[in-house]
Amino acid sequence: MLVSTKGRYSLRVMIDLAEHQTDGYIPLKTVAERQGISEKYLESIIKLLVKKKFLAGLRGKGGGYRLTRPPEEYTVYSILELTEDSLAPVSCLEDGANECPHMSECRTLNLWQGLDKVIRDYLGGVTVADLMYRENDWDDYVI
């Protein structure tokens, strides 16, 4: 699993909007400047987040974007699931994958299923609210 810039930038946008949620709707240009992300590239990310109702948008003067829910309700997994083609560690575990003809005798299937569970559990246990605070120490995760 390799998280793309689209996934990483989506997280940054969500954190930025969460940190400034009391400011109301935040213009795209403001988020782009604060995050050092191209406004044009950010447009495609924002569109996806709005389409999936993670963000609400308002046009015109005083417009921009804001979260539709509290930061505690967005997990890293849910955001990356929107932006990445797959978070599965191997192709046979991707949603909609054809069943592998070697699945019944695969000596590594349990390994990959376990890793997939660790990824889902870990990323599903971290919220945007958690990421808002820099003092979090992510080295305490135990497998």
mmCIF file with all atom_site columns, C-alpha atoms in Angstrom:
data_model
loop_
_atom_site.group_PDB
_atom_site.id
_atom_site.type_symbol
_atom_site.label_atom_id
_atom_site.label_alt_id
_atom_site.label_comp_id
_atom_site.label_asym_id
_atom_site.label_entity_id
_atom_site.label_seq_id
_atom_site.pdbx_PDB_ins_code
_atom_site.Cartn_x
_atom_site.Cartn_y
_atom_site.Cartn_z
_atom_site.occupancy
_atom_site.B_iso_or_equiv
_atom_site.pdbx_formal_charge
_atom_site.auth_seq_id
_atom_site.auth_comp_id
_atom_site.auth_asym_id
_atom_site.auth_atom_id
_atom_site.pdbx_PDB_model_num
ATOM 1   C CA . MET A 1 1   ? 0.000   0.000   0.000  1.00 0.00 ? 1   MET A CA 1
ATOM 2   C CA . LEU A 1 2   ? 1.369   3.355   -1.033 1.00 0.00 ? 2   LEU A CA 1
ATOM 3   C CA . VAL A 1 3   ? -0.658  6.441   -0.132 1.00 0.00 ? 3   VAL A CA 1
ATOM 4   C CA . SER A 1 4   ? -0.716  8.943   -2.997 1.00 0.00 ? 4   SER A CA 1
ATOM 5   C CA . THR A 1 5   ? -0.334  12.702  -2.755 1.00 0.00 ? 5   THR A CA 1
ATOM 6   C CA . LYS A 1 6   ? -4.098  12.897  -3.265 1.00 0.00 ? 6   LYS A CA 1
ATOM 7   C CA . GLY A 1 7   ? -4.612  10.888  -0.080 1.00 0.00 ? 7   GLY A CA 1
ATOM 8   C CA . ARG A 1 8   ? -2.019  12.812  1.917  1.00 0.00 ? 8   ARG A CA 1
ATOM 9   C CA . TYR A 1 9   ? -3.341  16.175  0.729  1.00 0.00 ? 9   TYR A CA 1
ATOM 10  C CA . SER A 1 10  ? -6.921  15.136  1.540  1.00 0.00 ? 10  SER A CA 1
ATOM 11  C CA . LEU A 1 11  ? -5.861  14.534  5.122  1.00 0.00 ? 11  LEU A CA 1
ATOM 12  C CA . ARG A 1 12  ? -4.109  17.908  5.257  1.00 0.00 ? 12  ARG A CA 1
ATOM 13  C CA . VAL A 1 13  ? -7.211  19.671  3.915  1.00 0.00 ? 13  VAL A CA 1
ATOM 14  C CA . MET A 1 14  ? -9.480  17.957  6.425  1.00 0.00 ? 14  MET A CA 1
ATOM 15  C CA . ILE A 1 15  ? -7.151  18.843  9.307  1.00 0.00 ? 15  ILE A CA 1
ATOM 16  C CA . ASP A 1 16  ? -6.866  22.442  8.107  1.00 0.00 ? 16  ASP A CA 1
ATOM 17  C CA . LEU A 1 17  ? -10.631 22.863  7.884  1.00 0.00 ? 17  LEU A CA 1
ATOM 18  C CA . ALA A 1 18  ? -11.063 21.204  11.287 1.00 0.00 ? 18  ALA A CA 1
ATOM 19  C CA . GLU A 1 19  ? -8.555  23.590  12.866 1.00 0.00 ? 19  GLU A CA 1
ATOM 20  C CA . HIS A 1 20  ? -10.428 26.556  11.405 1.00 0.00 ? 20  HIS A CA 1
ATOM 21  C CA . GLN A 1 21  ? -14.001 25.282  11.699 1.00 0.00 ? 21  GLN A CA 1
ATOM 22  C CA . THR A 1 22  ? -15.064 28.212  13.885 1.00 0.00 ? 22  THR A CA 1
ATOM 23  C CA . ASP A 1 23  ? -14.214 30.538  10.967 1.00 0.00 ? 23  ASP A CA 1
ATOM 24  C CA . GLY A 1 24  ? -17.214 29.259  8.965  1.00 0.00 ? 24  GLY A CA 1
ATOM 25  C CA . TYR A 1 25  ? -16.700 28.575  5.274  1.00 0.00 ? 25  TYR A CA 1
ATOM 26  C CA . ILE A 1 26  ? -13.024 28.743  4.277  1.00 0.00 ? 26  ILE A CA 1
ATOM 27  C CA . PRO A 1 27  ? -12.106 29.780  0.711  1.00 0.00 ? 27  PRO A CA 1
ATOM 28  C CA . LEU A 1 28  ? -10.210 27.201  -1.329 1.00 0.00 ? 28  LEU A CA 1
ATOM 29  C CA . LYS A 1 29  ? -7.474  29.749  -1.987 1.00 0.00 ? 29  LYS A CA 1
ATOM 30  C CA . THR A 1 30  ? -6.895  30.187  1.763  1.00 0.00 ? 30  THR A CA 1
ATOM 31  C CA . VAL A 1 31  ? -6.538  26.442  2.349  1.00 0.00 ? 31  VAL A CA 1
ATOM 32  C CA . ALA A 1 32  ? -4.221  26.114  -0.670 1.00 0.00 ? 32  ALA A CA 1
ATOM 33  C CA . GLU A 1 33  ? -1.988  28.918  0.607  1.00 0.00 ? 33  GLU A CA 1
ATOM 34  C CA . ARG A 1 34  ? -1.849  27.603  4.178  1.00 0.00 ? 34  ARG A CA 1
ATOM 35  C CA . GLN A 1 35  ? -1.052  24.083  3.013  1.00 0.00 ? 35  GLN A CA 1
ATOM 36  C CA . GLY A 1 36  ? 1.283   24.972  0.161  1.00 0.00 ? 36  GLY A CA 1
ATOM 37  C CA . ILE A 1 37  ? -0.802  22.960  -2.286 1.00 0.00 ? 37  ILE A CA 1
ATOM 38  C CA . SER A 1 38  ? -1.674  24.046  -5.813 1.00 0.00 ? 38  SER A CA 1
ATOM 39  C CA . GLU A 1 39  ? -5.188  25.489  -5.855 1.00 0.00 ? 39  GLU A CA 1
ATOM 40  C CA . LYS A 1 40  ? -5.891  23.682  -9.131 1.00 0.00 ? 40  LYS A CA 1
ATOM 41  C CA . TYR A 1 41  ? -4.870  20.297  -7.668 1.00 0.00 ? 41  TYR A CA 1
ATOM 42  C CA . LEU A 1 42  ? -6.809  21.029  -4.506 1.00 0.00 ? 42  LEU A CA 1
ATOM 43  C CA . GLU A 1 43  ? -9.977  21.596  -6.558 1.00 0.00 ? 43  GLU A CA 1
ATOM 44  C CA . SER A 1 44  ? -10.077 17.955  -7.628 1.00 0.00 ? 44  SER A CA 1
ATOM 45  C CA . ILE A 1 45  ? -9.606  16.768  -4.047 1.00 0.00 ? 45  ILE A CA 1
ATOM 46  C CA . ILE A 1 46  ? -12.273 19.134  -2.699 1.00 0.00 ? 46  ILE A CA 1
ATOM 47  C CA . LYS A 1 47  ? -14.764 18.023  -5.372 1.00 0.00 ? 47  LYS A CA 1
ATOM 48  C CA . LEU A 1 48  ? -14.394 14.415  -4.256 1.00 0.00 ? 48  LEU A CA 1
ATOM 49  C CA . LEU A 1 49  ? -14.775 15.296  -0.568 1.00 0.00 ? 49  LEU A CA 1
ATOM 50  C CA . VAL A 1 50  ? -17.880 17.392  -1.315 1.00 0.00 ? 50  VAL A CA 1
ATOM 51  C CA . LYS A 1 51  ? -19.378 14.670  -3.524 1.00 0.00 ? 51  LYS A CA 1
ATOM 52  C CA . LYS A 1 52  ? -18.984 12.152  -0.682 1.00 0.00 ? 52  LYS A CA 1
ATOM 53  C CA . LYS A 1 53  ? -20.460 14.706  1.765  1.00 0.00 ? 53  LYS A CA 1
ATOM 54  C CA . PHE A 1 54  ? -17.320 15.002  3.879  1.00 0.00 ? 54  PHE A CA 1
ATOM 55  C CA . LEU A 1 55  ? -17.341 18.730  3.128  1.00 0.00 ? 55  LEU A CA 1
ATOM 56  C CA . ALA A 1 56  ? -20.016 21.295  2.367  1.00 0.00 ? 56  ALA A CA 1
ATOM 57  C CA . GLY A 1 57  ? -19.393 24.086  -0.092 1.00 0.00 ? 57  GLY A CA 1
ATOM 58  C CA . LEU A 1 58  ? -20.890 27.534  -0.430 1.00 0.00 ? 58  LEU A CA 1
ATOM 59  C CA . ARG A 1 59  ? -20.449 29.714  -3.533 1.00 0.00 ? 59  ARG A CA 1
ATOM 60  C CA . GLY A 1 60  ? -20.144 33.463  -3.694 1.00 0.00 ? 60  GLY A CA 1
ATOM 61  C CA . LYS A 1 61  ? -18.959 36.097  -1.266 1.00 0.00 ? 61  LYS A CA 1
ATOM 62  C CA . GLY A 1 62  ? -18.266 34.535  2.110  1.00 0.00 ? 62  GLY A CA 1
ATOM 63  C CA . GLY A 1 63  ? -18.210 31.124  0.478  1.00 0.00 ? 63  GLY A CA 1
ATOM 64  C CA . GLY A 1 64  ? -15.772 28.291  0.727  1.00 0.00 ? 64  GLY A CA 1
ATOM 65  C CA . TYR A 1 65  ? -15.735 24.889  2.397  1.00 0.00 ? 65  TYR A CA 1
ATOM 66  C CA . ARG A 1 66  ? -16.339 23.440  5.832  1.00 0.00 ? 66  ARG A CA 1
ATOM 67  C CA . LEU A 1 67  ? -16.633 20.034  7.471  1.00 0.00 ? 67  LEU A CA 1
ATOM 68  C CA . THR A 1 68  ? -20.107 18.500  7.543  1.00 0.00 ? 68  THR A CA 1
ATOM 69  C CA . ARG A 1 69  ? -19.449 16.675  10.837 1.00 0.00 ? 69  ARG A CA 1
ATOM 70  C CA . PRO A 1 70  ? -17.230 17.078  13.897 1.00 0.00 ? 70  PRO A CA 1
ATOM 71  C CA . PRO A 1 71  ? -13.533 16.161  13.349 1.00 0.00 ? 71  PRO A CA 1
ATOM 72  C CA . GLU A 1 72  ? -13.941 13.177  15.706 1.00 0.00 ? 72  GLU A CA 1
ATOM 73  C CA . GLU A 1 73  ? -16.268 11.526  13.192 1.00 0.00 ? 73  GLU A CA 1
ATOM 74  C CA . TYR A 1 74  ? -13.762 11.363  10.312 1.00 0.00 ? 74  TYR A CA 1
ATOM 75  C CA . THR A 1 75  ? -11.268 8.523   10.449 1.00 0.00 ? 75  THR A CA 1
ATOM 76  C CA . VAL A 1 76  ? -8.063  8.489   8.454  1.00 0.00 ? 76  VAL A CA 1
ATOM 77  C CA . TYR A 1 77  ? -9.263  5.216   6.914  1.00 0.00 ? 77  TYR A CA 1
ATOM 78  C CA . SER A 1 78  ? -12.540 6.752   5.697  1.00 0.00 ? 78  SER A CA 1
ATOM 79  C CA . ILE A 1 79  ? -10.706 9.643   4.042  1.00 0.00 ? 79  ILE A CA 1
ATOM 80  C CA . LEU A 1 80  ? -8.040  7.484   2.396  1.00 0.00 ? 80  LEU A CA 1
ATOM 81  C CA . GLU A 1 81  ? -10.692 5.022   1.262  1.00 0.00 ? 81  GLU A CA 1
ATOM 82  C CA . LEU A 1 82  ? -12.206 7.844   -0.818 1.00 0.00 ? 82  LEU A CA 1
ATOM 83  C CA . THR A 1 83  ? -8.974  8.992   -2.398 1.00 0.00 ? 83  THR A CA 1
ATOM 84  C CA . GLU A 1 84  ? -6.980  5.811   -2.938 1.00 0.00 ? 84  GLU A CA 1
ATOM 85  C CA . ASP A 1 85  ? -7.707  3.099   -5.475 1.00 0.00 ? 85  ASP A CA 1
ATOM 86  C CA . SER A 1 86  ? -7.096  0.544   -2.753 1.00 0.00 ? 86  SER A CA 1
ATOM 87  C CA . LEU A 1 87  ? -5.682  0.247   0.737  1.00 0.00 ? 87  LEU A CA 1
ATOM 88  C CA . ALA A 1 88  ? -5.321  -3.532  0.453  1.00 0.00 ? 88  ALA A CA 1
ATOM 89  C CA . PRO A 1 89  ? -1.766  -4.819  0.863  1.00 0.00 ? 89  PRO A CA 1
ATOM 90  C CA . VAL A 1 90  ? -2.205  -7.273  -2.051 1.00 0.00 ? 90  VAL A CA 1
ATOM 91  C CA . SER A 1 91  ? -4.476  -7.272  -5.090 1.00 0.00 ? 91  SER A CA 1
ATOM 92  C CA . CYS A 1 92  ? -6.426  -10.397 -4.123 1.00 0.00 ? 92  CYS A CA 1
ATOM 93  C CA . LEU A 1 93  ? -7.843  -8.535  -1.093 1.00 0.00 ? 93  LEU A CA 1
ATOM 94  C CA . GLU A 1 94  ? -9.046  -5.502  -3.029 1.00 0.00 ? 94  GLU A CA 1
ATOM 95  C CA . ASP A 1 95  ? -12.795 -4.890  -3.132 1.00 0.00 ? 95  ASP A CA 1
ATOM 96  C CA . GLY A 1 96  ? -14.274 -6.557  -6.186 1.00 0.00 ? 96  GLY A CA 1
ATOM 97  C CA . ALA A 1 97  ? -11.151 -8.619  -6.933 1.00 0.00 ? 97  ALA A CA 1
ATOM 98  C CA . ASN A 1 98  ? -11.584 -11.868 -8.794 1.00 0.00 ? 98  ASN A CA 1
ATOM 99  C CA . GLU A 1 99  ? -11.059 -14.863 -6.574 1.00 0.00 ? 99  GLU A CA 1
ATOM 100 C CA . CYS A 1 100 ? -7.521  -16.106 -6.909 1.00 0.00 ? 100 CYS A CA 1
ATOM 101 C CA . PRO A 1 101 ? -7.314  -19.681 -8.243 1.00 0.00 ? 101 PRO A CA 1
ATOM 102 C CA . HIS A 1 102 ? -4.605  -20.370 -5.644 1.00 0.00 ? 102 HIS A CA 1
ATOM 103 C CA . MET A 1 103 ? -6.565  -19.024 -2.688 1.00 0.00 ? 103 MET A CA 1
ATOM 104 C CA . SER A 1 104 ? -7.402  -22.425 -1.185 1.00 0.00 ? 104 SER A CA 1
ATOM 105 C CA . GLU A 1 105 ? -3.738  -23.429 -1.053 1.00 0.00 ? 105 GLU A CA 1
ATOM 106 C CA . CYS A 1 106 ? -2.163  -20.004 -0.552 1.00 0.00 ? 106 CYS A CA 1
ATOM 107 C CA . ARG A 1 107 ? 0.405   -20.169 2.242  1.00 0.00 ? 107 ARG A CA 1
ATOM 108 C CA . THR A 1 108 ? 0.502   -16.370 2.619  1.00 0.00 ? 108 THR A CA 1
ATOM 109 C CA . LEU A 1 109 ? -3.208  -15.462 2.502  1.00 0.00 ? 109 LEU A CA 1
ATOM 110 C CA . ASN A 1 110 ? -3.556  -15.330 6.306  1.00 0.00 ? 110 ASN A CA 1
ATOM 111 C CA . LEU A 1 111 ? -0.502  -13.065 6.476  1.00 0.00 ? 111 LEU A CA 1
ATOM 112 C CA . TRP A 1 112 ? -2.020  -10.580 3.997  1.00 0.00 ? 112 TRP A CA 1
ATOM 113 C CA . GLN A 1 113 ? -5.439  -10.749 5.639  1.00 0.00 ? 113 GLN A CA 1
ATOM 114 C CA . GLY A 1 114 ? -3.827  -10.007 9.000  1.00 0.00 ? 114 GLY A CA 1
ATOM 115 C CA . LEU A 1 115 ? -1.910  -7.062  7.580  1.00 0.00 ? 115 LEU A CA 1
ATOM 116 C CA . ASP A 1 116 ? -5.095  -5.767  5.954  1.00 0.00 ? 116 ASP A CA 1
ATOM 117 C CA . LYS A 1 117 ? -6.859  -5.946  9.326  1.00 0.00 ? 117 LYS A CA 1
ATOM 118 C CA . VAL A 1 118 ? -4.003  -4.090  11.059 1.00 0.00 ? 118 VAL A CA 1
ATOM 119 C CA . ILE A 1 119 ? -4.139  -1.335  8.423  1.00 0.00 ? 119 ILE A CA 1
ATOM 120 C CA . ARG A 1 120 ? -7.927  -1.002  8.706  1.00 0.00 ? 120 ARG A CA 1
ATOM 121 C CA . ASP A 1 121 ? -7.915  -1.079  12.506 1.00 0.00 ? 121 ASP A CA 1
ATOM 122 C CA . TYR A 1 122 ? -5.047  1.370   12.868 1.00 0.00 ? 122 TYR A CA 1
ATOM 123 C CA . LEU A 1 123 ? -6.215  3.917   10.288 1.00 0.00 ? 123 LEU A CA 1
ATOM 124 C CA . GLY A 1 124 ? -9.813  3.448   11.431 1.00 0.00 ? 124 GLY A CA 1
ATOM 125 C CA . GLY A 1 125 ? -8.777  4.280   14.985 1.00 0.00 ? 125 GLY A CA 1
ATOM 126 C CA . VAL A 1 126 ? -7.184  7.647   14.169 1.00 0.00 ? 126 VAL A CA 1
ATOM 127 C CA . THR A 1 127 ? -9.472  10.617  13.576 1.00 0.00 ? 127 THR A CA 1
ATOM 128 C CA . VAL A 1 128 ? -8.993  14.071  12.117 1.00 0.00 ? 128 VAL A CA 1
ATOM 129 C CA . ALA A 1 129 ? -9.425  15.368  15.669 1.00 0.00 ? 129 ALA A CA 1
ATOM 130 C CA . ASP A 1 130 ? -6.459  13.219  16.752 1.00 0.00 ? 130 ASP A CA 1
ATOM 131 C CA . LEU A 1 131 ? -4.325  14.684  13.966 1.00 0.00 ? 131 LEU A CA 1
ATOM 132 C CA . MET A 1 132 ? -5.174  18.249  14.927 1.00 0.00 ? 132 MET A CA 1
ATOM 133 C CA . TYR A 1 133 ? -2.885  17.976  17.931 1.00 0.00 ? 133 TYR A CA 1
ATOM 134 C CA . ARG A 1 134 ? 0.824   17.804  17.170 1.00 0.00 ? 134 ARG A CA 1
ATOM 135 C CA . GLU A 1 135 ? 1.758   16.303  20.518 1.00 0.00 ? 135 GLU A CA 1
ATOM 136 C CA . ASN A 1 136 ? 0.230   12.915  19.636 1.00 0.00 ? 136 ASN A CA 1
ATOM 137 C CA . ASP A 1 137 ? 2.780   10.142  19.743 1.00 0.00 ? 137 ASP A CA 1
ATOM 138 C CA . TRP A 1 138 ? 2.016   7.511   17.150 1.00 0.00 ? 138 TRP A CA 1
ATOM 139 C CA . ASP A 1 139 ? 4.829   5.189   18.246 1.00 0.00 ? 139 ASP A CA 1
ATOM 140 C CA . ASP A 1 140 ? 2.667   3.548   20.901 1.00 0.00 ? 140 ASP A CA 1
ATOM 141 C CA . TYR A 1 141 ? 0.681   1.308   18.517 1.00 0.00 ? 141 TYR A CA 1
ATOM 142 C CA . VAL A 1 142 ? 1.056   -2.344  19.456 1.00 0.00 ? 142 VAL A CA 1
ATOM 143 C CA . ILE A 1 143 ? 0.423   -5.209  17.065 1.00 0.00 ? 143 ILE A CA 1
#
